[in-house]
Coordinates of C-alpha atoms in Angstrom, one line a residue:
Chain B
M1 CA -59.3 95.3 -45.1
H2 CA -60.0 97.5 -42.2
N3 CA -61.2 101.1 -42.4
K4 CA -58.1 103.1 -41.7
E5 CA -59.9 106.2 -40.7
E6 CA -62.0 104.5 -38.2
I7 CA -59.0 102.8 -36.7
T8 CA -57.2 106.1 -36.4
K9 CA -60.2 107.4 -34.5
R10 CA -60.3 104.5 -32.1
V11 CA -56.5 104.7 -31.5
I12 CA -56.9 108.4 -30.6
N13 CA -59.7 107.5 -28.2
V14 CA -57.5 104.8 -26.5
F15 CA -54.6 107.3 -26.1
A16 CA -57.0 109.9 -24.6
N17 CA -58.3 107.3 -22.1
S18 CA -54.9 105.9 -21.2
F19 CA -53.3 109.3 -20.6
N20 CA -56.2 111.2 -19.2
M21 CA -56.3 113.7 -22.2
D22 CA -59.0 115.3 -24.3
E23 CA -59.3 113.5 -27.7
S24 CA -58.7 116.9 -29.4
K25 CA -55.3 117.2 -27.7
V26 CA -54.0 113.9 -29.2
K27 CA -52.1 114.5 -32.4
I28 CA -51.0 111.9 -34.9
S29 CA -47.5 113.3 -34.7
D30 CA -47.2 113.0 -30.9
T31 CA -44.3 110.9 -29.6
K32 CA -43.5 109.7 -26.1
K33 CA -41.9 113.0 -25.3
D34 CA -45.0 115.0 -26.2
I35 CA -47.4 113.1 -23.8
E36 CA -46.9 113.8 -20.2
L37 CA -48.2 110.5 -18.7
W38 CA -46.5 108.3 -21.3
D39 CA -43.8 106.8 -19.0
S40 CA -43.0 103.1 -18.6
I41 CA -46.1 102.3 -16.6
G42 CA -48.2 104.5 -18.8
H43 CA -46.9 102.5 -21.8
L44 CA -48.1 99.3 -20.3
H45 CA -51.6 100.7 -19.6
L46 CA -51.7 101.9 -23.3
I47 CA -50.7 98.5 -24.6
M48 CA -53.3 96.7 -22.5
N49 CA -56.0 99.1 -23.6
I50 CA -55.0 98.7 -27.3
E51 CA -55.2 94.9 -27.0
L52 CA -58.6 95.1 -25.4
E53 CA -60.0 97.6 -27.9
F54 CA -58.7 95.8 -31.1
E55 CA -58.7 92.3 -29.7
I56 CA -55.2 91.7 -30.8
R57 CA -52.1 90.4 -29.1
L58 CA -48.8 92.4 -29.7
S59 CA -45.4 90.7 -29.5
V60 CA -42.7 92.1 -27.3
D61 CA -41.0 93.6 -30.3
E62 CA -44.2 95.4 -31.4
I63 CA -44.8 96.6 -27.9
N64 CA -41.2 98.0 -27.7
G65 CA -41.6 99.5 -31.2
I66 CA -44.5 101.8 -30.3
N67 CA -43.2 105.2 -29.6
S68 CA -45.6 107.6 -31.4
V69 CA -49.3 107.7 -32.2
E70 CA -48.5 107.4 -35.9
N71 CA -46.4 104.2 -35.6
C72 CA -48.9 102.8 -33.1
I73 CA -51.6 103.1 -35.8
K74 CA -49.3 101.4 -38.3
I75 CA -48.5 98.5 -36.0
I76 CA -52.2 98.0 -35.2
N77 CA -53.1 98.0 -38.9
K78 CA -50.4 95.4 -39.6
S79 CA -51.5 93.2 -36.8
L80 CA -55.2 93.4 -37.9
D81 CA -54.3 92.6 -41.5
G82 CA -52.2 89.7 -40.5
N83 CA -55.1 88.0 -38.8
Chain I
M1 CA -58.1 106.4 4.3
K2 CA -54.5 105.7 3.2
V3 CA -53.6 102.4 1.3
Y4 CA -50.0 101.4 0.7
F5 CA -48.9 98.9 -2.0
L6 CA -45.6 97.1 -1.5
G7 CA -44.0 94.0 -3.1
N8 CA -41.2 92.3 -5.1
Y9 CA -42.6 93.1 -8.6
T10 CA -44.0 96.2 -10.2
Q11 CA -46.9 97.1 -8.0
N12 CA -48.1 100.2 -10.0
L13 CA -50.2 98.3 -12.4
V14 CA -52.1 96.6 -9.6
S15 CA -52.5 99.7 -7.5
D16 CA -53.7 101.8 -10.5
T17 CA -56.4 99.2 -11.2
F18 CA -57.3 99.1 -7.5
I19 CA -57.7 102.9 -7.4
R20 CA -60.0 102.8 -10.4
F21 CA -62.2 100.2 -8.8
A22 CA -62.3 101.9 -5.4
K23 CA -63.1 105.3 -6.9
A24 CA -65.9 103.7 -9.0
Q25 CA -67.4 102.6 -5.6
N26 CA -67.0 106.0 -4.1
F27 CA -64.3 105.1 -1.6
D28 CA -62.3 108.1 -0.4
I29 CA -58.8 106.7 -0.5
T30 CA -55.2 107.9 -1.1
V31 CA -53.0 105.2 -2.6
Y32 CA -49.2 105.1 -2.3
T33 CA -47.2 102.6 -4.3
S34 CA -43.7 101.6 -3.3
G35 CA -40.9 101.6 -5.8
F36 CA -40.0 98.4 -7.6
N37 CA -38.8 95.7 -5.3
Q38 CA -38.2 98.2 -2.4
Y39 CA -40.2 96.2 0.2
R40 CA -37.2 95.0 2.2
Q41 CA -35.7 98.5 2.6
E42 CA -39.1 100.0 3.3
I43 CA -39.8 97.5 6.1
I44 CA -36.4 97.6 7.7
N45 CA -35.8 101.4 7.5
P46 CA -37.8 103.2 10.2
N47 CA -37.7 106.4 8.2
S48 CA -39.0 104.9 4.9
P49 CA -41.9 106.3 3.0
L50 CA -44.0 103.4 4.2
Y51 CA -43.7 104.4 7.9
R52 CA -43.8 108.2 7.1
H53 CA -47.2 107.9 5.4
S54 CA -48.6 105.8 8.3
P55 CA -51.1 103.9 6.1
D56 CA -54.4 102.5 7.4
V57 CA -54.1 99.5 5.1
V58 CA -51.0 97.8 3.5
F59 CA -51.1 95.3 0.7
L60 CA -47.9 93.3 0.5
S61 CA -47.6 91.1 -2.6
V62 CA -44.5 88.9 -2.8
D63 CA -44.2 86.6 -5.8
L64 CA -42.8 83.2 -4.7
F65 CA -41.1 82.5 -8.0
T66 CA -39.1 85.7 -7.9
L67 CA -38.4 85.2 -4.2
T68 CA -36.9 81.7 -4.6
E69 CA -35.9 81.5 -8.3
D70 CA -32.2 81.1 -7.4
I71 CA -32.9 78.2 -5.1
I72 CA -35.3 76.2 -7.3
Y73 CA -32.9 76.3 -10.2
S74 CA -29.9 75.4 -8.2
N75 CA -28.6 71.9 -7.7
A76 CA -28.6 72.2 -3.9
K77 CA -28.7 68.8 -2.3
N78 CA -30.7 70.1 0.6
L79 CA -33.2 72.0 -1.5
S80 CA -36.2 72.1 0.9
G81 CA -33.9 73.1 3.8
V82 CA -32.6 76.1 1.8
F83 CA -36.1 76.9 0.6
E84 CA -37.5 76.9 4.1
E85 CA -34.7 79.1 5.3
R86 CA -35.6 81.7 2.6
I87 CA -39.3 81.6 3.5
S88 CA -38.4 81.9 7.1
D89 CA -36.3 85.0 6.4
F90 CA -39.2 86.6 4.6
L91 CA -41.5 85.8 7.4
Q92 CA -39.1 87.4 9.8
L93 CA -39.4 90.6 7.7
L94 CA -43.2 90.3 7.8
K95 CA -43.0 90.1 11.6
T96 CA -41.0 93.3 11.7
L97 CA -43.6 95.0 9.5
D98 CA -46.4 93.8 11.8
E99 CA -44.6 95.0 14.9
N100 CA -43.7 98.4 13.4
L101 CA -47.2 99.2 12.1
T102 CA -49.4 98.5 15.1
G103 CA -52.5 100.3 14.0
T104 CA -52.5 99.2 10.4
Q105 CA -54.3 96.4 8.7
I106 CA -51.7 94.4 6.7
F107 CA -52.7 92.1 3.9
I108 CA -50.3 89.5 2.6
D109 CA -50.9 87.4 -0.5
N110 CA -50.5 83.6 0.0
F111 CA -47.9 81.9 -2.2
F112 CA -48.2 80.3 -5.6
F113 CA -45.9 79.7 -8.6
F114 CA -47.3 81.6 -11.6
R115 CA -45.6 79.5 -14.2
P116 CA -47.0 76.2 -15.5
V117 CA -45.5 73.3 -13.7
T118 CA -48.4 71.1 -12.9
M119 CA -48.1 69.1 -16.2
A120 CA -44.7 67.9 -15.3
T121 CA -44.7 64.2 -14.6
I122 CA -42.2 64.6 -11.8
E123 CA -44.6 66.6 -9.7
Y124 CA -45.7 64.7 -6.6
N125 CA -43.3 61.9 -7.6
S126 CA -40.2 63.6 -6.3
P127 CA -39.8 64.8 -2.7
F128 CA -39.3 68.5 -3.7
G129 CA -41.6 69.4 -6.6
Y130 CA -42.8 72.9 -7.0
L131 CA -46.2 72.0 -5.5
Q132 CA -44.7 70.6 -2.4
L133 CA -42.6 73.8 -2.0
E134 CA -45.7 75.9 -2.5
N135 CA -47.5 74.0 0.2
I136 CA -44.5 74.3 2.6
A137 CA -44.4 78.1 2.1
N138 CA -48.1 78.5 2.6
T139 CA -48.1 76.3 5.8
M140 CA -45.3 78.4 7.2
L141 CA -47.1 81.6 6.3
T142 CA -50.4 80.5 7.8
E143 CA -48.7 79.5 11.1
M144 CA -46.9 82.8 11.4
V145 CA -49.9 85.0 10.6
A146 CA -52.1 83.2 13.1
G147 CA -49.9 84.6 15.9
T148 CA -50.2 88.2 14.9
G149 CA -52.8 90.9 15.4
N150 CA -52.7 93.0 12.2
L151 CA -52.0 90.5 9.5
K152 CA -54.5 88.8 7.3
I153 CA -53.8 86.5 4.3
V154 CA -55.3 87.3 0.9
N155 CA -56.1 84.1 -0.8
V156 CA -54.7 84.8 -4.3
K157 CA -53.8 81.2 -4.8
S158 CA -57.5 80.2 -5.0
L159 CA -58.1 82.9 -7.5
V160 CA -55.4 81.5 -9.6
D161 CA -56.7 77.9 -9.2
Q162 CA -60.2 79.0 -10.1
K163 CA -59.5 81.4 -13.1
G164 CA -56.4 79.6 -14.4
A165 CA -52.8 80.7 -14.9
E166 CA -53.3 81.0 -18.7
N167 CA -55.9 83.7 -18.2
L168 CA -54.3 85.6 -15.3
F169 CA -50.6 85.7 -16.3
D170 CA -48.8 87.2 -19.2
E171 CA -45.2 86.3 -20.0
R172 CA -44.7 89.5 -22.0
M173 CA -45.5 91.5 -18.9
H174 CA -43.0 89.5 -16.9
Y175 CA -40.2 90.3 -19.3
L176 CA -41.2 93.9 -20.2
A177 CA -42.6 95.2 -16.9
K178 CA -41.5 92.8 -14.1
S179 CA -45.1 92.1 -13.3
H180 CA -46.5 88.7 -14.2
W181 CA -50.2 89.7 -14.3
S182 CA -52.2 90.0 -17.6
Q183 CA -54.8 92.7 -17.9
K184 CA -57.5 90.2 -16.8
G185 CA -55.2 89.1 -13.9
L186 CA -54.8 92.7 -12.8
Q187 CA -58.5 93.3 -12.7
D188 CA -59.2 90.1 -10.8
L189 CA -56.4 90.7 -8.3
A190 CA -57.5 94.3 -7.7
G191 CA -61.1 93.1 -7.4
L192 CA -60.0 90.6 -4.8
Y193 CA -58.0 93.2 -2.9
L194 CA -61.1 95.4 -2.9
R195 CA -63.1 92.5 -1.3
Y196 CA -60.6 92.4 1.5
F197 CA -60.6 96.2 1.8
K198 CA -64.4 96.2 2.1
A199 CA -64.4 93.3 4.6
Y200 CA -61.9 95.4 6.7
K201 CA -64.3 98.3 6.5
G202 CA -67.1 96.1 7.6
I203 CA -69.1 96.8 4.4
R204 CA -71.3 93.8 3.6
K205 CA -74.9 92.8 3.0
K206 CA -76.8 91.7 6.1
C207 CA -80.0 90.0 4.9
V208 CA -80.9 87.7 2.0
V209 CA -84.6 88.0 1.0
L210 CA -85.7 84.9 -0.9
D211 CA -88.4 83.8 -3.3
L212 CA -89.7 80.2 -2.9
D213 CA -91.0 78.5 -6.1
N214 CA -88.1 77.7 -8.5
T215 CA -85.7 79.4 -6.1
L216 CA -85.6 77.4 -2.8
W217 CA -87.0 74.3 -4.6
G218 CA -87.8 73.4 -8.2
G219 CA -91.4 73.7 -9.3
I220 CA -94.6 75.4 -8.0
I221 CA -95.5 74.1 -4.6
G222 CA -99.2 75.1 -5.0
D223 CA -99.6 73.3 -8.3
D224 CA -97.1 70.4 -8.0
G225 CA -97.6 69.5 -4.3
I226 CA -95.0 68.6 -1.6
E227 CA -94.1 65.2 -3.1
N228 CA -93.4 66.5 -6.6
I229 CA -91.2 69.6 -6.1
K230 CA -87.5 69.2 -7.0
L231 CA -85.7 69.0 -3.7
S232 CA -83.7 65.9 -2.7
N233 CA -80.4 64.6 -1.6
D234 CA -79.5 63.1 -5.0
G235 CA -80.1 63.7 -8.6
E236 CA -81.1 67.1 -10.0
G237 CA -83.1 68.0 -6.8
K238 CA -79.8 68.0 -4.9
A239 CA -79.0 71.4 -6.6
F240 CA -81.8 73.0 -4.6
Y241 CA -80.7 71.1 -1.4
D242 CA -77.1 72.4 -2.0
F243 CA -78.4 75.9 -2.6
Q244 CA -80.3 75.8 0.7
R245 CA -77.2 74.4 2.4
E246 CA -75.1 77.4 1.2
L247 CA -77.8 79.8 2.5
L248 CA -77.8 77.9 5.8
K249 CA -74.1 78.5 6.0
L250 CA -74.6 82.2 5.5
Y251 CA -77.2 82.1 8.2
N252 CA -74.7 80.4 10.6
R253 CA -72.3 83.2 9.9
G254 CA -74.8 85.8 11.0
I255 CA -76.4 86.7 7.7
L256 CA -80.2 87.1 8.1
L257 CA -82.7 85.3 5.9
A258 CA -86.2 86.4 4.9
I259 CA -88.9 85.3 2.5
N260 CA -90.9 87.4 0.0
S261 CA -93.1 85.1 -2.0
K262 CA -96.4 84.9 -3.7
N263 CA -97.8 81.7 -2.2
T264 CA -100.2 80.3 0.3
E265 CA -98.5 80.5 3.7
E266 CA -100.0 77.3 5.2
I267 CA -98.8 75.2 2.2
V268 CA -95.3 76.7 2.5
V269 CA -95.0 76.2 6.3
E270 CA -96.2 72.6 5.9
T271 CA -93.6 72.0 3.3
M272 CA -90.9 73.5 5.4
E273 CA -91.9 71.4 8.4
K274 CA -92.5 68.1 6.6
H275 CA -90.3 67.9 3.6
P276 CA -87.3 65.7 4.5
Y277 CA -84.8 67.7 2.4
M278 CA -86.0 71.1 3.3
L279 CA -83.1 72.5 5.3
L280 CA -84.5 75.9 5.9
K281 CA -87.2 75.9 8.5
P282 CA -89.6 78.7 9.5
D283 CA -87.2 79.4 12.5
H284 CA -84.4 80.4 10.2
F285 CA -86.3 83.3 8.7
I286 CA -86.3 86.7 10.5
S287 CA -89.4 87.6 8.5
M288 CA -91.7 85.7 6.2
K289 CA -94.0 87.6 3.8
I290 CA -95.9 84.8 2.1
N291 CA -99.1 86.2 0.5
W292 CA -100.4 87.5 -2.8
N293 CA -99.4 91.1 -2.3
N294 CA -97.1 93.1 -4.5
K295 CA -93.5 92.1 -3.7
A296 CA -92.4 95.8 -3.4
Q297 CA -95.0 96.2 -0.6
N298 CA -93.8 93.0 1.1
M299 CA -90.2 94.2 0.8
E300 CA -91.0 97.5 2.5
E301 CA -92.6 95.6 5.4
I302 CA -89.6 93.3 5.8
A303 CA -87.1 96.2 5.9
D304 CA -89.3 97.9 8.4
E305 CA -89.7 94.8 10.6
I306 CA -86.0 94.0 10.8
N307 CA -85.0 97.6 11.0
L308 CA -82.2 97.5 8.4
G309 CA -81.3 99.9 5.6
L310 CA -82.4 98.9 2.2
D311 CA -78.8 98.9 1.1
S312 CA -78.0 95.9 3.4
L313 CA -80.6 93.7 1.6
V314 CA -80.1 91.2 -1.2
F315 CA -83.1 89.9 -3.1
L316 CA -83.0 86.5 -4.9
D317 CA -85.9 85.6 -7.2
D318 CA -85.9 83.4 -10.4
S319 CA -88.4 85.7 -12.1
E320 CA -86.9 88.7 -14.0
F321 CA -90.3 90.4 -13.7
E322 CA -90.2 90.3 -9.9
R323 CA -86.6 91.4 -9.9
E324 CA -87.5 94.4 -12.0
V325 CA -90.4 95.3 -9.7
I326 CA -87.9 95.5 -6.8
R327 CA -85.1 97.2 -8.8
N328 CA -87.5 99.9 -9.9
K329 CA -89.0 100.6 -6.5
F330 CA -85.8 100.0 -4.5
P331 CA -82.6 100.5 -6.5
E332 CA -80.6 100.4 -3.2
I333 CA -81.4 96.7 -2.8
Y334 CA -78.9 94.4 -4.5
T335 CA -81.0 92.3 -6.9
P336 CA -78.7 90.1 -9.0
A337 CA -80.1 87.8 -11.7
L338 CA -80.1 84.1 -10.6
P339 CA -78.5 81.8 -13.2
K340 CA -81.0 80.4 -15.8
D341 CA -80.0 76.9 -15.0
F342 CA -80.6 75.8 -11.4
S343 CA -77.6 73.6 -11.3
E344 CA -75.6 76.8 -11.1
Y345 CA -77.5 78.1 -8.1
P346 CA -75.2 76.7 -5.4
N347 CA -72.1 78.1 -7.1
F348 CA -73.9 81.4 -7.5
I349 CA -74.1 81.8 -3.7
R350 CA -70.5 80.5 -3.2
N351 CA -69.3 83.3 -5.6
L352 CA -71.4 86.1 -4.2
D353 CA -68.9 88.7 -3.0
V354 CA -71.1 90.7 -0.8
F355 CA -70.8 88.8 2.5
D356 CA -67.1 89.1 3.2
F357 CA -65.6 89.0 6.7
L358 CA -62.0 89.2 7.9
S359 CA -62.8 87.3 11.1
L360 CA -65.9 86.0 12.8
T361 CA -66.6 86.9 16.4
G362 CA -69.0 85.0 18.7
D363 CA -71.5 87.8 18.1
D364 CA -71.5 87.2 14.4
F365 CA -72.5 83.6 15.0
A366 CA -75.3 84.7 17.4
R367 CA -76.6 87.6 15.4
N368 CA -79.5 85.8 13.9
K369 CA -80.9 84.9 17.3
M370 CA -80.4 88.4 18.5
Y371 CA -82.3 90.0 15.6
K372 CA -85.1 87.5 15.9
S373 CA -85.5 88.4 19.6
N374 CA -85.5 92.1 18.6
V375 CA -88.4 91.5 16.3
Q376 CA -90.2 89.8 19.2
R377 CA -89.2 92.6 21.6
N378 CA -90.7 95.2 19.2
K379 CA -93.9 93.2 19.1
L380 CA -94.0 93.2 22.9
R381 CA -93.4 96.9 23.0
K382 CA -96.4 97.5 20.9
S383 CA -98.6 95.5 23.3
T384 CA -97.4 96.9 26.7
M385 CA -98.9 100.1 28.1
N386 CA -96.1 102.3 29.2
I387 CA -92.4 102.5 28.6
E388 CA -91.2 101.7 32.1
D389 CA -93.5 98.6 32.2
F390 CA -91.8 97.6 29.0
Y391 CA -88.3 98.1 30.4
Y392 CA -89.2 96.0 33.4
S393 CA -90.9 93.3 31.3
L394 CA -87.6 92.7 29.5
D395 CA -85.8 91.4 32.6
M396 CA -82.6 93.1 31.5
E397 CA -79.2 92.1 32.9
A398 CA -76.1 94.1 32.0
T399 CA -72.5 93.1 32.6
I400 CA -70.3 96.1 32.6
N401 CA -66.6 96.1 33.2
K402 CA -63.1 97.1 32.0
T403 CA -62.1 95.3 28.9
T404 CA -60.0 92.1 29.0
P405 CA -58.3 90.6 26.0
F406 CA -61.4 88.4 25.3
Q407 CA -63.5 91.4 24.3
V408 CA -60.9 93.1 22.2
P409 CA -62.0 91.8 18.7
R410 CA -65.6 92.7 19.3
I411 CA -64.7 96.2 20.6
A412 CA -62.5 97.0 17.7
Q413 CA -65.2 95.7 15.4
M414 CA -67.7 98.1 17.1
T415 CA -65.5 101.1 16.6
Q416 CA -65.1 100.1 12.9
K417 CA -68.7 99.4 12.1
T418 CA -71.1 101.3 14.4
N419 CA -72.3 104.5 12.8
Q420 CA -75.6 105.5 14.4
F421 CA -74.9 105.6 18.1
N422 CA -71.3 106.6 17.9
L423 CA -70.5 110.0 19.5
R424 CA -67.1 110.6 18.0
T425 CA -66.8 107.9 15.3
Q426 CA -63.1 107.2 16.1
R427 CA -62.1 104.0 14.3
Y428 CA -59.7 101.6 16.0
T429 CA -57.9 98.4 15.3
E430 CA -57.4 95.5 17.7
S431 CA -53.9 96.7 18.5
D432 CA -55.1 100.2 19.2
I433 CA -57.5 98.8 21.7
K434 CA -54.8 96.7 23.3
R435 CA -52.6 99.8 23.5
F436 CA -55.4 101.8 25.3
M437 CA -55.8 98.9 27.8
E438 CA -52.2 98.9 28.7
D439 CA -51.9 102.6 29.0
E440 CA -52.6 103.9 32.5
N441 CA -54.2 107.1 31.2
H442 CA -56.9 105.2 29.3
E443 CA -59.7 102.9 30.2
V444 CA -61.7 100.8 27.9
Y445 CA -65.1 99.6 29.1
F446 CA -67.7 97.2 27.6
L447 CA -71.3 96.4 28.3
S448 CA -73.0 93.2 27.4
L449 CA -76.8 92.9 27.7
A450 CA -79.1 89.9 28.2
D451 CA -82.9 89.9 28.5
K452 CA -85.6 87.4 28.6
F453 CA -85.4 87.0 24.8
G454 CA -81.7 86.1 24.7
D455 CA -78.2 87.3 25.2
N456 CA -77.3 90.2 23.0
G457 CA -73.5 89.9 23.6
I458 CA -71.4 93.0 23.8
V459 CA -73.5 96.0 22.6
G460 CA -71.7 98.9 24.2
T461 CA -68.2 100.2 24.6
A462 CA -66.5 103.3 25.8
I463 CA -62.9 104.6 25.9
I464 CA -61.8 107.4 28.2
N465 CA -58.7 109.4 28.3
I466 CA -57.5 110.8 31.7
D467 CA -55.7 114.1 31.8
G468 CA -55.0 115.5 35.3
E469 CA -58.3 115.8 37.2
A470 CA -60.5 115.4 34.1
A471 CA -61.5 112.4 32.1
F472 CA -62.5 112.8 28.4
I473 CA -64.8 110.3 26.7
D474 CA -62.9 109.5 23.6
S475 CA -65.4 107.0 22.3
F476 CA -69.0 106.0 23.4
I477 CA -70.6 103.5 21.1
F478 CA -73.8 101.5 21.2
S479 CA -75.0 98.9 18.8
C480 CA -78.3 99.9 17.3
R481 CA -79.8 96.6 18.1
A482 CA -79.7 97.5 21.8
L483 CA -80.9 101.0 21.6
G484 CA -84.1 102.2 23.2
R485 CA -83.6 100.1 26.3
T486 CA -81.6 102.6 28.4
A487 CA -78.6 100.4 28.6
E488 CA -76.4 103.3 27.4
T489 CA -77.3 105.1 30.7
A490 CA -76.1 102.0 32.6
L491 CA -72.7 102.3 30.9
L492 CA -72.4 106.0 31.5
N493 CA -73.3 105.5 35.2
Y494 CA -70.6 102.9 35.5
I495 CA -68.0 105.2 33.9
I496 CA -69.0 108.0 36.2
D497 CA -68.6 105.8 39.3
D498 CA -65.3 104.5 38.0
V499 CA -63.7 107.9 37.4
K500 CA -65.1 109.3 40.6
S501 CA -63.4 106.4 42.5
K502 CA -60.1 107.5 40.9
G503 CA -60.6 110.9 42.6
L504 CA -61.2 112.8 39.4
K505 CA -63.3 116.0 39.4
K506 CA -64.6 116.4 35.8
L507 CA -66.0 114.2 33.0
E508 CA -66.0 115.6 29.6
G509 CA -67.5 114.5 26.3
E510 CA -68.0 115.5 22.7
Y511 CA -70.5 114.9 19.9
L512 CA -68.9 115.0 16.5
P513 CA -71.8 115.0 14.0
T514 CA -71.6 112.7 10.9
K515 CA -74.2 111.8 8.3
K516 CA -75.4 108.9 10.3
N517 CA -75.0 109.6 14.0
M518 CA -78.1 111.8 14.6
P519 CA -79.6 109.2 17.0
C520 CA -77.1 110.1 19.7
K521 CA -77.0 113.9 19.2
D522 CA -78.7 114.6 22.5
F523 CA -77.0 111.9 24.6
Y524 CA -75.1 114.3 26.8
K525 CA -77.9 116.8 27.2
D526 CA -80.3 114.0 28.2
H527 CA -77.9 112.9 30.9
G528 CA -77.5 116.3 32.5
F529 CA -74.2 117.4 30.9
E530 CA -73.8 121.0 30.3
G531 CA -72.2 122.5 27.2
K532 CA -72.5 123.9 23.8
G533 CA -70.9 123.6 20.4
G534 CA -70.7 119.8 20.7
K535 CA -68.5 119.9 23.9
W536 CA -70.1 118.7 27.1
G537 CA -69.1 118.3 30.7
I538 CA -70.1 117.6 34.3
N539 CA -68.6 118.2 37.7
L540 CA -68.4 114.7 39.2
D541 CA -69.1 115.9 42.8
D542 CA -72.5 117.4 42.0
Y543 CA -73.7 114.9 39.5
Q544 CA -76.9 112.9 40.1
H545 CA -77.2 109.5 38.4
K546 CA -80.1 109.0 36.0
H547 CA -81.9 106.0 37.6
I548 CA -82.6 102.9 35.6
P549 CA -83.8 100.4 38.2
W550 CA -85.1 98.0 35.5
I551 CA -81.6 96.9 34.6
K552 CA -79.7 94.6 36.9
V553 CA -76.0 95.5 36.6
F554 CA -73.2 92.9 37.2
S555 CA -69.5 93.5 36.9

């Protein structure tokens, strides 16, 4: 089992780096609409950074499913537990 | 500097990575990225963003699979004919781009199929396998590029061969993002682009400073003796032979070599002269510091002797201790760790990415000889009594003339690379120079200099721009290896005579200060020009030449 709190922290850090934001500005409830640089290219940078950070490989369905910080954390946890 | 990315798949991911790498190395660049698959419109339409931004550098990346997908999956009987026609259409477009962007450096990826095909048993057993098609496309591309001035090929195919399709490509990206590169692939591709960008800017290391024991040969020469060191043309000793061969190849391309070693000089020189597999001889080294001094002190003397900035040196030593000594004292010197296993030494040199050229001129090949004679010249200077005797003792002969197509690559290279004696630091490409040559209001001059120590090749160039009765010196550039010998005066005198013979009345010039061009600050003042605020001029009718009888001038 992975430490959920620690994972949340790391996800927020990846969001901040991917979208040029301060960590304190990233909220769990943020969706694609709330983050300015989260467009289609930004999405791919985010996915690549997540895969690098957590050493996981997401499927096309998982990649397409990520549309908020909250469900991103959920999908990462699921992927980590599955390994 | 403006860089434009263009291609037939999503370029943003590559260009974003390129920007990150370039910024990390402090390059001041503005990057534009064309919309997805817009390259045809951008090239054909004269009002497209591509032309409006007038970029300095263009990276054009066209994926062969996407370009020819419909053909390779068709049942066309004449597959290779249709395929060649498609490539030929694309090359026509490339030609248009080259013609429309005369002052721009254009980089084009060579072709490769990014999807696995090599395991298929039919490859090489049928006339039109993927690999044959790939070869056809690359042959056509290479032939076409050879006839142009601004195009250079980026060898992405070798990157793919070396690092492997499984590492560099990502099918998810192909379907989700219309870009076949994986994260690792993007980084490697952007890194490769940056190498070409730096080669275009002329940024490279100029001298490799080498240790000896366990670097140029295996073992300790002072303990083991000449017969027992590892250095041979077969077996494990061949690794050191191959390592030396790679260094010799760098030498032949104009990279200088020097030695900084704790050893007894006589033993080393004897080894170099007598060992049958010692490829590097004393003559190959611009400077040899073989003694028991501290290596930092030796390094200082080497840099001083060859008159190069510390940031153009590379230091190779098997000892981490010695590398740390140099890194601490001279962080500007590039001091990478040699591989622990000497069998990796030759590949280590092959993979070093700090000696990149886009093209080699005759001067690059001859550079080693020229630097070597410079070191001898400086020694002579120390021993002669006064400066005029020194000038006479050099037996200098200058050839000065208007530029012909033969000198164009070197002249463009000088405008790009020379920083110290460069009065206005205007950077030009080969096609810019050709344009000046063809324009009746411009003249492009060159000066090549020989003396008793050797031929220096083209060391000076100037461009003037004529407007009415006045000529303006747009560029006046001298290579630092030829400074201090008054040859710059010879070039100025020639220009003055030439513009006078055209019936002009005034010659004007300007000094635009940069961080590096202090050495030429007083050039106009020293030659009797009048002026202030960086603008200088003379009336041609009253001007008296500065005499330099020690240089014989030919034209």
